[in-house]
Structure formats: C-alpha cells, structure tokens
Coordinates of C-alpha atoms and ligand atoms in Angstrom, one line a residue:
M239 CA 60.1 103.7 -125.4
A240 CA 57.4 104.3 -122.3
Q241 CA 53.6 104.0 -123.8
H242 CA 52.0 107.2 -123.0
I243 CA 48.4 106.9 -120.7
A244 CA 46.6 109.8 -121.5
I245 CA 45.1 112.1 -118.5
F246 CA 41.6 113.0 -118.9
D247 CA 40.5 115.4 -116.0
T248 CA 36.8 116.0 -116.0
T249 CA 36.8 117.0 -112.0
L250 CA 35.1 120.6 -113.6
R251 CA 32.2 118.4 -115.5
D252 CA 31.5 114.8 -113.1
G253 CA 33.3 116.1 -110.2
E254 CA 30.9 119.2 -110.6
Q255 CA 28.2 116.7 -110.2
S256 CA 29.2 116.1 -106.5
P257 CA 26.5 117.6 -104.4
G258 CA 27.1 121.2 -102.6
C259 CA 30.4 121.5 -105.2
S260 CA 29.7 123.8 -107.9
L261 CA 32.2 126.4 -109.0
T262 CA 31.4 130.3 -110.1
Y263 CA 32.3 130.8 -113.5
P264 CA 36.1 132.2 -112.9
E265 CA 36.7 129.2 -110.3
K266 CA 36.1 127.0 -113.2
I267 CA 38.8 128.7 -115.1
E268 CA 41.7 129.1 -112.7
I269 CA 41.0 125.3 -112.4
A270 CA 41.1 124.5 -115.6
H271 CA 44.4 126.9 -116.2
Q272 CA 45.9 124.4 -113.7
L273 CA 45.4 121.6 -115.1
A274 CA 47.0 123.0 -117.2
R275 CA 49.8 123.5 -115.5
L276 CA 49.7 119.7 -114.1
G277 CA 49.6 118.4 -117.5
V278 CA 46.3 116.6 -118.4
D279 CA 46.2 115.4 -122.0
V280 CA 42.6 116.3 -121.8
I281 CA 40.0 118.9 -119.7
E282 CA 36.1 117.9 -119.8
A283 CA 34.5 121.6 -119.0
G284 CA 31.7 121.0 -118.6
F285 CA 28.6 120.2 -120.4
P286 CA 27.4 123.5 -122.6
I287 CA 23.7 122.2 -123.4
S288 CA 23.0 122.4 -119.6
S289 CA 23.3 126.0 -118.9
P290 CA 24.7 129.4 -120.3
G291 CA 27.2 129.7 -117.2
D292 CA 28.8 125.9 -118.3
F293 CA 28.6 127.2 -121.8
Q294 CA 30.3 130.4 -121.5
A295 CA 32.9 128.0 -119.0
V296 CA 33.8 126.3 -121.6
Q297 CA 34.3 128.5 -124.4
T298 CA 36.6 130.8 -122.4
I299 CA 38.3 127.4 -121.6
A300 CA 38.4 126.2 -125.0
R301 CA 40.0 130.2 -125.9
Q302 CA 43.0 130.3 -122.7
V303 CA 43.5 127.0 -121.8
K304 CA 46.6 125.8 -124.2
G305 CA 47.9 122.8 -124.2
P306 CA 45.6 120.4 -123.4
T307 CA 42.9 119.1 -125.8
I308 CA 39.3 121.0 -124.1
T309 CA 36.5 118.6 -124.8
G310 CA 32.4 119.1 -123.8
L311 CA 29.5 116.4 -122.8
G312 CA 26.4 116.3 -124.7
R313 CA 23.6 113.6 -124.9
A314 CA 23.3 111.4 -128.0
V315 CA 21.5 114.6 -129.8
E316 CA 21.7 117.3 -132.2
K317 CA 21.3 120.1 -130.4
D318 CA 23.4 118.8 -127.2
I319 CA 26.3 118.5 -129.8
D320 CA 25.7 122.0 -131.4
A321 CA 26.3 123.5 -128.0
V322 CA 29.5 121.0 -127.7
W323 CA 30.9 123.1 -130.6
E324 CA 29.6 125.6 -130.4
A325 CA 31.4 125.8 -126.8
V326 CA 34.7 123.8 -127.5
K327 CA 36.2 125.1 -131.3
D328 CA 38.0 127.4 -131.0
A329 CA 40.1 125.6 -128.6
E330 CA 43.9 124.7 -129.7
K331 CA 43.4 121.0 -129.5
K332 CA 39.1 119.8 -129.3
Q333 CA 37.1 116.7 -129.0
I334 CA 33.0 116.4 -128.6
H335 CA 32.3 113.8 -126.2
I336 CA 29.1 112.3 -126.4
V337 CA 27.1 110.1 -124.1
L338 CA 24.7 107.2 -124.8
S339 CA 23.3 104.0 -122.5
V340 CA 24.5 100.7 -123.4
S341 CA 22.9 98.4 -120.5
D342 CA 19.7 97.1 -120.8
I343 CA 19.0 98.2 -117.5
H344 CA 19.2 102.0 -118.6
I345 CA 17.6 101.3 -122.4
E346 CA 14.6 99.0 -120.9
R347 CA 14.1 102.1 -117.8
K348 CA 14.9 105.3 -118.7
L349 CA 15.7 105.5 -122.5
K350 CA 12.1 103.2 -122.8
K351 CA 13.5 102.3 -126.5
T352 CA 14.8 99.0 -128.0
R353 CA 18.3 98.4 -128.6
A354 CA 18.3 98.8 -132.1
E355 CA 17.3 102.4 -131.5
V356 CA 20.1 103.2 -129.3
L357 CA 22.4 102.1 -131.7
Q358 CA 21.2 103.7 -134.9
Q359 CA 21.1 106.9 -132.6
G360 CA 24.9 106.4 -131.0
I361 CA 25.5 105.9 -135.1
R362 CA 23.6 109.3 -136.7
A363 CA 24.9 110.9 -133.2
V364 CA 28.7 110.0 -134.6
Q365 CA 28.8 110.7 -137.5
Y366 CA 26.6 113.8 -137.0
A367 CA 29.7 115.2 -134.7
K368 CA 32.3 114.3 -137.1
R369 CA 30.8 116.9 -139.9
Y370 CA 32.2 119.5 -136.8
C371 CA 34.8 117.9 -135.7
D372 CA 37.7 115.4 -136.5
E373 CA 38.1 114.5 -132.2
V374 CA 34.4 112.1 -131.3
E375 CA 34.3 110.1 -128.2
Y376 CA 31.8 108.1 -127.9
S377 CA 31.0 106.9 -124.4
P378 CA 28.4 104.0 -123.8
E379 CA 27.0 105.1 -120.5
D380 CA 26.7 101.8 -117.8
A381 CA 28.8 99.7 -119.4
G382 CA 29.8 97.8 -117.0
R383 CA 26.4 95.8 -116.6
A384 CA 25.4 95.7 -120.2
D385 CA 25.6 92.6 -122.1
P386 CA 29.2 92.3 -123.6
E387 CA 28.1 91.2 -126.7
Y388 CA 25.9 94.5 -127.0
L389 CA 28.6 96.1 -126.3
Y390 CA 31.0 94.9 -128.6
E391 CA 28.6 95.5 -130.9
T392 CA 28.3 99.1 -130.5
I393 CA 31.5 100.0 -130.1
H394 CA 32.4 98.8 -133.3
E395 CA 29.8 100.2 -135.0
M396 CA 30.7 103.8 -133.0
I397 CA 34.2 103.5 -134.4
K398 CA 33.0 102.6 -137.8
A399 CA 30.3 106.0 -137.5
G400 CA 33.7 107.8 -137.0
A401 CA 34.3 108.1 -133.1
T402 CA 38.2 108.8 -132.5
V403 CA 37.7 107.4 -128.7
I404 CA 35.7 104.6 -127.3
N405 CA 35.7 105.5 -123.1
I406 CA 34.1 102.1 -121.4
P407 CA 32.7 103.8 -118.2
D408 CA 31.2 101.5 -114.5
T409 CA 28.8 104.5 -114.4
T410 CA 27.6 102.6 -110.7
G411 CA 31.0 101.7 -110.5
Y412 CA 29.9 98.0 -109.7
V413 CA 32.5 96.4 -111.4
L414 CA 36.0 94.2 -109.7
P415 CA 39.3 94.6 -111.0
Q416 CA 39.4 91.2 -112.5
E417 CA 36.4 91.5 -114.1
W418 CA 36.6 95.4 -115.4
G419 CA 40.3 93.8 -117.2
E420 CA 38.8 90.9 -118.2
L421 CA 36.3 93.2 -120.4
I422 CA 39.3 96.0 -122.2
A423 CA 41.0 92.6 -122.9
N424 CA 37.7 91.2 -124.7
V425 CA 37.0 94.0 -126.3
F426 CA 40.3 93.8 -128.5
K427 CA 40.0 90.6 -128.7
F428 CA 36.4 90.7 -130.0
V429 CA 35.6 94.1 -131.9
P430 CA 37.6 93.6 -135.2
N431 CA 38.6 97.8 -135.4
A432 CA 39.5 97.9 -131.4
N433 CA 42.6 99.5 -132.9
D434 CA 41.4 102.1 -134.7
A435 CA 40.5 103.9 -131.7
T436 CA 41.8 104.8 -128.4
I437 CA 40.1 102.8 -125.7
S438 CA 39.7 105.1 -122.6
V439 CA 37.9 104.0 -119.6
H440 CA 35.5 106.2 -117.0
C441 CA 35.4 104.2 -113.5
H442 CA 33.0 105.9 -110.5
N443 CA 34.0 104.5 -107.0
D444 CA 30.4 103.4 -105.4
L445 CA 32.6 100.4 -104.4
G446 CA 36.1 101.9 -103.8
N447 CA 37.5 100.4 -106.9
A448 CA 37.5 103.0 -109.4
V449 CA 41.3 103.0 -109.4
A450 CA 41.8 99.3 -109.2
N451 CA 39.4 99.3 -112.2
S452 CA 41.7 102.1 -113.9
I453 CA 44.8 100.3 -113.5
A454 CA 43.1 96.8 -114.3
A455 CA 42.0 98.4 -117.7
V456 CA 46.0 100.0 -118.3
M457 CA 47.1 96.5 -117.9
N458 CA 44.8 95.5 -120.6
G459 CA 45.0 97.6 -123.7
A460 CA 43.3 101.0 -122.5
R461 CA 45.3 104.3 -122.9
R462 CA 43.3 107.3 -121.8
I463 CA 41.5 106.8 -118.0
E464 CA 39.1 109.3 -117.4
C465 CA 39.3 110.3 -114.0
T466 CA 38.9 113.6 -111.0
I467 CA 41.2 115.4 -109.0
N468 CA 40.5 114.4 -105.1
G469 CA 38.1 111.9 -106.3
I470 CA 34.9 113.9 -106.6
G471 CA 32.0 113.4 -108.4
E472 CA 28.7 112.0 -109.0
R473 CA 27.3 110.5 -105.8
A474 CA 30.8 108.1 -104.5
G475 CA 33.2 110.1 -106.9
N476 CA 35.0 108.6 -109.5
A477 CA 38.6 107.5 -110.2
S478 CA 41.2 110.1 -108.8
L479 CA 43.6 111.7 -110.8
E480 CA 45.9 111.8 -108.0
E481 CA 46.5 107.9 -107.2
I482 CA 46.2 107.0 -111.0
V483 CA 49.2 109.5 -111.9
M484 CA 51.0 108.5 -108.9
T485 CA 50.3 104.7 -109.5
I486 CA 51.3 104.8 -112.7
K487 CA 54.1 106.3 -112.1
K488 CA 55.2 103.6 -108.7
R489 CA 54.3 100.7 -110.5
L490 CA 53.4 100.3 -114.1
H491 CA 56.4 102.4 -115.1
A492 CA 57.8 98.5 -114.9
Y493 CA 55.3 97.9 -117.5
G494 CA 57.0 100.8 -119.5
Y495 CA 53.9 103.3 -118.8
E496 CA 53.4 106.7 -118.1
T497 CA 51.5 109.9 -117.8
G498 CA 53.1 113.8 -118.6
V499 CA 52.0 115.1 -115.4
D500 CA 54.2 116.6 -113.5
S501 CA 53.9 115.1 -110.1
T502 CA 54.8 117.7 -108.1
Q503 CA 52.0 120.0 -109.1
L504 CA 49.1 117.1 -107.6
V505 CA 49.3 118.6 -104.3
Q506 CA 48.3 122.4 -104.8
T507 CA 46.4 121.3 -107.5
S508 CA 44.2 119.3 -105.3
R509 CA 44.1 122.2 -102.2
L510 CA 42.3 124.7 -104.9
V511 CA 39.7 122.6 -106.3
S512 CA 39.0 122.1 -102.6
T513 CA 39.1 125.4 -101.5
L514 CA 37.2 126.5 -104.4
M515 CA 34.9 123.2 -103.6
S516 CA 34.6 123.5 -100.1
M517 CA 34.9 119.7 -100.1
P518 CA 37.6 119.6 -97.2
V519 CA 40.1 116.2 -98.3
Q520 CA 40.5 113.5 -95.9
A521 CA 43.5 113.2 -94.3
N522 CA 44.2 109.8 -94.5
K523 CA 43.1 110.6 -98.8
A524 CA 45.9 108.7 -100.6
V525 CA 48.6 110.7 -102.0
V526 CA 47.6 114.5 -100.9
G527 CA 46.0 113.5 -97.3
A528 CA 47.3 115.7 -94.6
N529 CA 48.4 112.2 -93.1
A530 CA 50.0 110.6 -96.3
F531 CA 53.3 111.8 -95.5
A532 CA 53.0 111.6 -91.1
H533 CA 54.5 108.6 -89.4
A534 CA 52.8 108.2 -85.9
S535 CA 54.0 105.0 -84.2
G536 CA 57.3 105.3 -82.8
I537 CA 58.5 102.0 -85.1
H538 CA 57.6 103.9 -87.7
Q539 CA 58.9 107.8 -86.7
D540 CA 62.2 105.6 -85.5
G541 CA 62.4 104.1 -88.7
V542 CA 61.9 106.8 -90.9
L543 CA 65.0 108.9 -89.2
K544 CA 67.0 105.8 -89.8
D545 CA 65.8 105.6 -93.7
R546 CA 62.7 106.7 -95.3
L547 CA 62.8 104.2 -97.8
N548 CA 61.5 101.9 -94.4
Y549 CA 58.2 103.0 -94.9
E550 CA 58.3 105.8 -97.6
I551 CA 57.4 104.4 -101.3
M552 CA 57.6 108.0 -102.8
T553 CA 58.8 111.6 -101.3
P554 CA 56.6 114.1 -99.6
E555 CA 58.8 116.4 -102.4
E556 CA 57.5 114.3 -106.2
V557 CA 53.7 115.2 -105.1
G558 CA 54.1 118.4 -104.5
W559 CA 54.4 118.8 -100.1
V560 CA 56.9 120.7 -98.9
E561 CA 58.8 120.8 -95.8
S562 CA 56.3 122.0 -92.3
N563 CA 58.2 122.7 -89.4
I564 CA 58.5 126.4 -90.6
V565 CA 56.5 129.6 -88.8
L566 CA 56.3 133.0 -89.2
T567 CA 55.8 135.9 -87.2
A568 CA 54.5 139.3 -87.4
R569 CA 58.1 139.6 -88.1
S570 CA 59.5 137.7 -90.7
G571 CA 58.8 140.5 -93.6
R572 CA 56.1 140.2 -96.6
H573 CA 58.9 138.3 -99.1
A574 CA 59.7 135.1 -96.0
F575 CA 55.2 135.2 -96.8
Q576 CA 55.0 135.3 -100.1
H577 CA 58.6 132.9 -100.7
R578 CA 56.3 130.1 -97.6
L579 CA 53.2 130.6 -99.4
E580 CA 55.2 130.1 -103.1
K581 CA 56.3 126.7 -100.8
L582 CA 53.0 125.9 -100.5
G583 CA 51.9 126.1 -103.8
F584 CA 50.0 129.4 -102.9
V585 CA 51.8 131.7 -106.1
L586 CA 49.7 135.1 -105.6
T587 CA 51.0 138.6 -106.9
G588 CA 49.1 141.6 -106.8
K589 CA 46.4 142.7 -104.6
D590 CA 45.8 138.6 -103.6
L591 CA 48.9 139.1 -102.3
D592 CA 47.4 142.7 -100.2
K593 CA 45.2 141.5 -99.3
A594 CA 46.3 137.7 -98.3
W595 CA 49.3 139.7 -96.6
E596 CA 46.7 142.0 -94.2
R597 CA 45.1 139.0 -93.4
F598 CA 48.1 136.7 -92.3
L599 CA 48.9 140.1 -90.4
D600 CA 46.0 140.1 -88.8
V601 CA 46.3 136.3 -87.8
A602 CA 50.1 136.9 -86.6
D603 CA 49.2 139.6 -84.6
K604 CA 46.2 137.0 -82.4
K605 CA 48.9 134.0 -82.2
K606 CA 52.4 135.1 -82.5
E607 CA 52.9 132.0 -84.7
V608 CA 51.9 131.0 -88.2
G609 CA 52.4 127.7 -89.2
D610 CA 51.6 126.0 -92.3
L611 CA 48.4 124.3 -91.8
D612 CA 47.6 128.2 -90.3
L613 CA 48.9 130.2 -93.6
E614 CA 46.6 127.5 -95.4
A615 CA 43.8 128.0 -94.4
I616 CA 43.6 131.3 -94.6
V617 CA 45.1 131.6 -97.3
S618 CA 42.4 129.5 -98.6
D619 CA 40.4 131.7 -97.2
E620 CA 41.5 134.7 -99.0
M621 CA 41.3 132.7 -102.6
R622 CA 37.3 131.8 -101.5
I623 CA 37.0 135.8 -100.8
A624 CA 38.5 137.1 -104.1
H625 CA 35.9 135.3 -106.2
E626 CA 32.2 136.3 -104.0
A627 CA 30.2 138.5 -105.0
I628 CA 29.0 139.7 -101.9
R629 CA 31.1 139.9 -99.2
L630 CA 31.2 140.3 -95.1
Q631 CA 32.7 143.3 -94.1
A632 CA 31.8 143.7 -90.9
V633 CA 30.0 141.3 -87.9
N634 CA 29.1 142.7 -84.2
I635 CA 27.9 139.3 -81.9
N636 CA 27.2 140.1 -78.5
T637 CA 25.4 137.2 -76.7
A638 CA 25.3 136.6 -72.9
F639 CA 25.0 133.5 -70.7
P640 CA 23.0 133.3 -68.3
N641 CA 19.3 135.0 -70.0
G642 CA 21.0 136.1 -72.6
M643 CA 19.2 137.2 -76.4
P644 CA 21.9 136.4 -78.6
T645 CA 22.1 139.2 -80.6
A646 CA 24.2 140.0 -84.6
S647 CA 24.6 142.7 -86.9
V648 CA 25.8 142.5 -90.1
R649 CA 27.3 144.9 -92.8
L650 CA 27.5 143.2 -96.1
V651 CA 28.6 144.7 -99.3
N652 CA 28.0 143.6 -102.9
A653 CA 29.3 143.4 -106.5
D654 CA 28.7 147.3 -106.8
G655 CA 30.0 148.2 -103.8
Q656 CA 26.1 148.6 -102.1
E657 CA 26.7 148.6 -98.8
M658 CA 24.0 146.4 -96.8
T659 CA 23.4 146.2 -92.8
E660 CA 21.1 144.1 -90.9
S661 CA 20.7 143.4 -87.0
A662 CA 18.9 140.1 -86.1
I663 CA 17.9 137.8 -82.4
G664 CA 18.5 134.0 -82.8
T665 CA 18.8 131.3 -79.9
G666 CA 22.9 131.5 -80.3
P667 CA 25.5 133.5 -82.1
V668 CA 25.2 131.5 -85.0
D669 CA 22.1 131.6 -85.7
A670 CA 21.8 135.2 -85.0
T671 CA 23.8 135.7 -87.4
Y672 CA 22.7 133.4 -90.1
K673 CA 19.6 135.2 -89.1
A674 CA 20.6 138.7 -90.3
I675 CA 22.3 137.6 -93.1
N676 CA 19.3 136.5 -93.9
K677 CA 17.7 139.0 -94.1
V678 CA 20.3 140.4 -96.1
V679 CA 20.9 138.4 -99.3
G680 CA 17.5 137.2 -99.7
V681 CA 17.6 133.7 -100.6
P682 CA 15.4 130.7 -99.1
N683 CA 18.0 128.0 -97.6
K684 CA 17.9 125.3 -94.9
L685 CA 21.3 124.9 -93.0
T686 CA 21.3 121.2 -92.7
E687 CA 25.3 120.7 -91.4
Y688 CA 27.1 123.2 -89.2
T689 CA 31.0 122.0 -88.7
V690 CA 34.1 123.4 -86.8
Q691 CA 37.3 121.6 -86.6
S692 CA 40.6 123.7 -85.5
V693 CA 43.2 123.8 -88.3
T694 CA 46.1 123.1 -85.2
E695 CA 46.6 123.1 -81.7
G696 CA 46.1 125.4 -78.6
I697 CA 43.2 127.8 -77.9
D698 CA 44.6 130.8 -80.5
A699 CA 44.2 128.1 -83.5
V700 CA 42.4 129.2 -86.7
A701 CA 39.1 127.2 -86.9
N702 CA 37.6 125.9 -90.6
V703 CA 34.0 126.4 -90.0
T704 CA 32.6 123.6 -93.2
I705 CA 28.6 124.4 -93.5
R706 CA 25.8 122.3 -96.3
V707 CA 22.8 124.7 -96.6
E708 CA 19.6 123.2 -99.0
S709 CA 18.0 125.6 -101.4
Q710 CA 15.3 125.1 -104.0
N711 CA 16.4 121.0 -103.8
E712 CA 20.6 121.4 -104.4
Q713 CA 22.7 121.3 -101.4
F714 CA 25.6 123.6 -100.7
I715 CA 28.5 123.4 -99.3
G716 CA 29.9 126.6 -97.9
R717 CA 33.7 127.4 -95.9
G718 CA 35.3 130.1 -94.0
A719 CA 39.0 130.5 -91.8
D720 CA 39.3 132.3 -88.6
T721 CA 41.3 132.5 -85.2
D722 CA 37.2 133.9 -84.3
I723 CA 34.8 130.9 -85.0
L724 CA 32.3 133.2 -85.0
I725 CA 33.5 135.0 -87.7
A726 CA 34.7 132.0 -89.9
S727 CA 30.8 130.6 -89.0
A728 CA 29.5 133.9 -91.0
Q729 CA 32.4 133.6 -93.7
A730 CA 31.1 129.8 -94.0
Y731 CA 27.2 131.1 -94.4
V732 CA 28.4 134.6 -96.9
N733 CA 30.4 131.7 -99.1
A734 CA 27.3 129.2 -99.4
L735 CA 24.9 131.8 -100.4
N736 CA 27.3 133.2 -102.7
K737 CA 27.0 129.6 -104.5
I738 CA 23.2 129.9 -104.3
V739 CA 23.2 133.0 -105.8
A740 CA 26.0 132.4 -108.4
S741 CA 24.0 129.5 -110.0
R742 CA 20.6 131.6 -109.7
K743 CA 22.1 133.4 -112.4
D744 CA 23.6 130.8 -114.4
L745 CA 20.0 129.3 -114.3
R746 CA 21.5 126.1 -113.9
A747 CA 19.2 123.6 -115.2
K748 CA 19.7 120.0 -113.6
A749 CA 22.0 118.5 -115.8
P750 CA 20.1 115.7 -117.9
A751 CA 19.6 112.9 -116.7
G752 CA 21.7 109.9 -116.8
V753 CA 24.8 111.3 -116.3
Ligands
KIV242 O1 29.5 108.5 -115.6 C1 29.5 107.8 -116.7 O2 28.5 107.1 -117.5 C2 29.7 109.7 -117.4 C3 29.8 109.2 -118.4 C4 29.1 110.4 -119.2 C5 31.3 108.9 -119.3 O3 30.3 110.2 -116.3
ZN243 ZN1 31.0 109.5 -114.8

C-alpha cells in the first residue's frame, strides 16, 4: 500500500506574512474552502493571537471548512495557546501548533535564555496545550542552524510531553538537501521515541532549496510537509505546494509515496491565491506559471507535435490547465461564457456571474475577440472588486500635450452605499487620479512601485496594473485590469487602499517577533 505524505498548507499563516500579501477576512475564508477542495490534509488558518481579525478568520474556517484538520499557530506561552484553542476548538479535526526556537543564535540573541530554560518552556507549553487538544504540533524554530544534539533532546522531550507532530523547520532556508535528508534520518536514529510522532518539515526558500529539502526529508522518513500555494511566505517564501505535490506524484510514486491532493485543482488554487493576494505568479514558475507548458523553440514545438512525451513530463490537464486557443465574442452567449470560465477554473454563480458577464460584454465590445488570458484578467479583477469595501464607481481623467494640466475626478462608494466625489490636479493623469482618490479615502500612504503589463498582444489588449504602496511601515500590493490603463491604475490603487483600510480595522498587530 502507498505511504501517505500529508500536505500541511500554511498559505494563510506563513504565506500571509509575505510583504504586501495580507488578505481580508472573506478572502481567507474563500481560500480555505478552495484548499479543502484541493484536498490538503491540514490548513494552518492563521495566528490567532496576532489580531482580532486573524482570530475570527481562524474560528470561522474551523467552523465552516470540513475535511482537513484546522490548526493555528501560537508561541510557547499560555495566552497564545488559549487563543489557538478558542479559535480551532469547533473544527471537525483540530490541532494546536506551538513554535519555540531551538538554535543557539535564537536562544541567545532573540530569547536571551539558556537551552535548559527553553527546553522547560517547551515542555510546559506542550503539556498545557495537551489539556485542550489531542493533536499538538511542536516546531523547534531555526532547527536548520541548531546543534543537532540539542535538537534531538528537544524532540525527545516534546514527544514525551505529548506532542503528536514534530515539525522541523529550516526557518532561514540555510540547509542543503543532502544535509537536511541526513538530519531527518538522524532524528529517527538518535531520538528513541521518534516513531511515536509524525515527523514533518517546514522549509524556507532563501537559497532556492525549499522543495528539494522537503523531498529529501520525505526520502528519509518525514511524513508531512508544510508548504504554501505558489511558494509564498516570509522573505523568499516556503516550499511550493504545487511543486511538492507534482514531484511526489511524478517521481516519488515509484518509491511508494502519494498525497491526497487533487492535482487538477492546482492551477485554480494558484490563480485564486495570486488574485486575492495581488501577488503575480512568475511566468516560468514550475507547474502553475503561464509558460510551464509553452514550447517556444522550433525543435521543441516539432517534438511536442509528434508526441508530447518528447518534452513534457506531465500533462497540462493533470494540473488543471485547459487548452487556450478558444476566443469568445459578444455574441458567444452567457452560457458559453460561463462554460469557458469553468474550464479556466472560475466557478461563478449568481451576482458574481452577472457582474463578470457585464464586464465581459464591456471588454468584448471594445476588443471584439476575448481570449483566455483576457478573461482570466478581467474575472480575477471582478473577484477582487467583489471583496472591496470601497469601490471605484466613476472616473473622469483629462490630460493634454503640450502645456496640459492633468486633472481627474473620481466617485467612490463605501460599504454603506455612501457616494463620495473628489477632483485633483497632478503631474500626470495617474498622479491626478491617485490624488483625487486619496482625498476621499484619507489614508496616509506612499506609492513605491507601479507596473503595467499587457495581458495579450495588440493595441486593444487588457492591461494589468500592479502597484505597491507603503503605509505605517507595512507594504500593500494592489492590482487592477482593464483595456484602459488609467482605469486599471485607478482600480489597482483602490484595491491597495482597501487592503490598508481592512488591515487597520483588523487592528492588525505585527506577527510576534521570530515567527
Ligand atoms: O519558519 C518557521 O520556522 C515557521 C515555524 C512557525 C514553523 O514558520
Ligand atoms: Zn516559516
């Protein structure tokens, strides 16, 4: 019988710690439902003590999402563990996840304690969590740079105290695959009770080794992998879930390993996370990047036409890609539109479908032929807008050359339906628009990055605008898509401001240091 490798998804916790990637409450719930459809074993839904909003999101996910185990992270202190338990206790399957450093660098420089004190703190925390919950996971933070002897002792003691999962993190993405494989093998060799718990790994990608390290760990006895959709996470991110799942499916199957993930849901999940986090996926990203199955050179194209096996080790369909040579026009009809969206992984109904249809007709009017990439851009944009409390209702921009004075008027509407109109003059049309929007929203911020990318070729292409703004030392990414780059720019700014407003409402405390 195949050996199951559990997939622990931490997109909503470690992933959400990526700079600029914060999510609103409904966005977190939507992603959690999609993760359940994807078939992950565990969802780490957040860090309940970090903010009331995070607590509420974890609690709602625990109450609504069936199938996976729901967990939340806490430091090895009672108030964090209480918060995790309160948030996850109503889940069908639940777990408390505790983190405490194990490397001397962290113990001395961050915690300013001794090894013995940290060990005792960990034992007390596990025993405390055990009073609430049967499933307790313990993560010795920065294990990748720790003294192995002290790590083995820690693992031994935490399992004795009741931990059911030991998750060994390479917090700084420092180790090499061979070293990591050996360390995991040594855990089984030198920790007498290692087989009484599930050994898991959590690898960061600072040197680009996160997936390779996770796979090396599986080959040496780990039975659970922590990872994120699109590999997002602190700094350079975590191991990418889609790459791990496909590596296990394509290569580790021969060694008798499998996951419970439905690989045909990977592209859709990647797209949802990328859209809601406003975090584009690089085109050459394995499995889910736009070029992952694109063959450019003549030799390759010829080879693929003769037999795909010549250059493809997996099919686009098995990871959820659909053929992309179909175009829709305004005469295609709503049914064909909905069907195409479903093929692209967007399941929309009711008002969401109505809105997307209206938007499609608008673009089809201007563009005549609407391909999959256009559809993806405009529907993703609609999905983003659907979650926004403040919406752009109208914008009027004037500019002239030479000697023009760019001006913009905007009308925004808030969640209570209240309309607000403002105008401004700027150095250019985008500047004028952003100034007018700022007058309405009134949230101090600084634009630090602005990029426009056309989705397809041609003068009538849909443009994706991605911006980054800074507010109170936090970064927020905004995205907008339209055939008019000025409107896309306005949408992107409103998107980013919505995120700032949502995070202020959430009274988002910074994640406690070291996590
Ligand atoms: O990187 C890390 O060490 C973590 C732990 C909480 C597992 O994110
Ligand atoms: Zn991490």
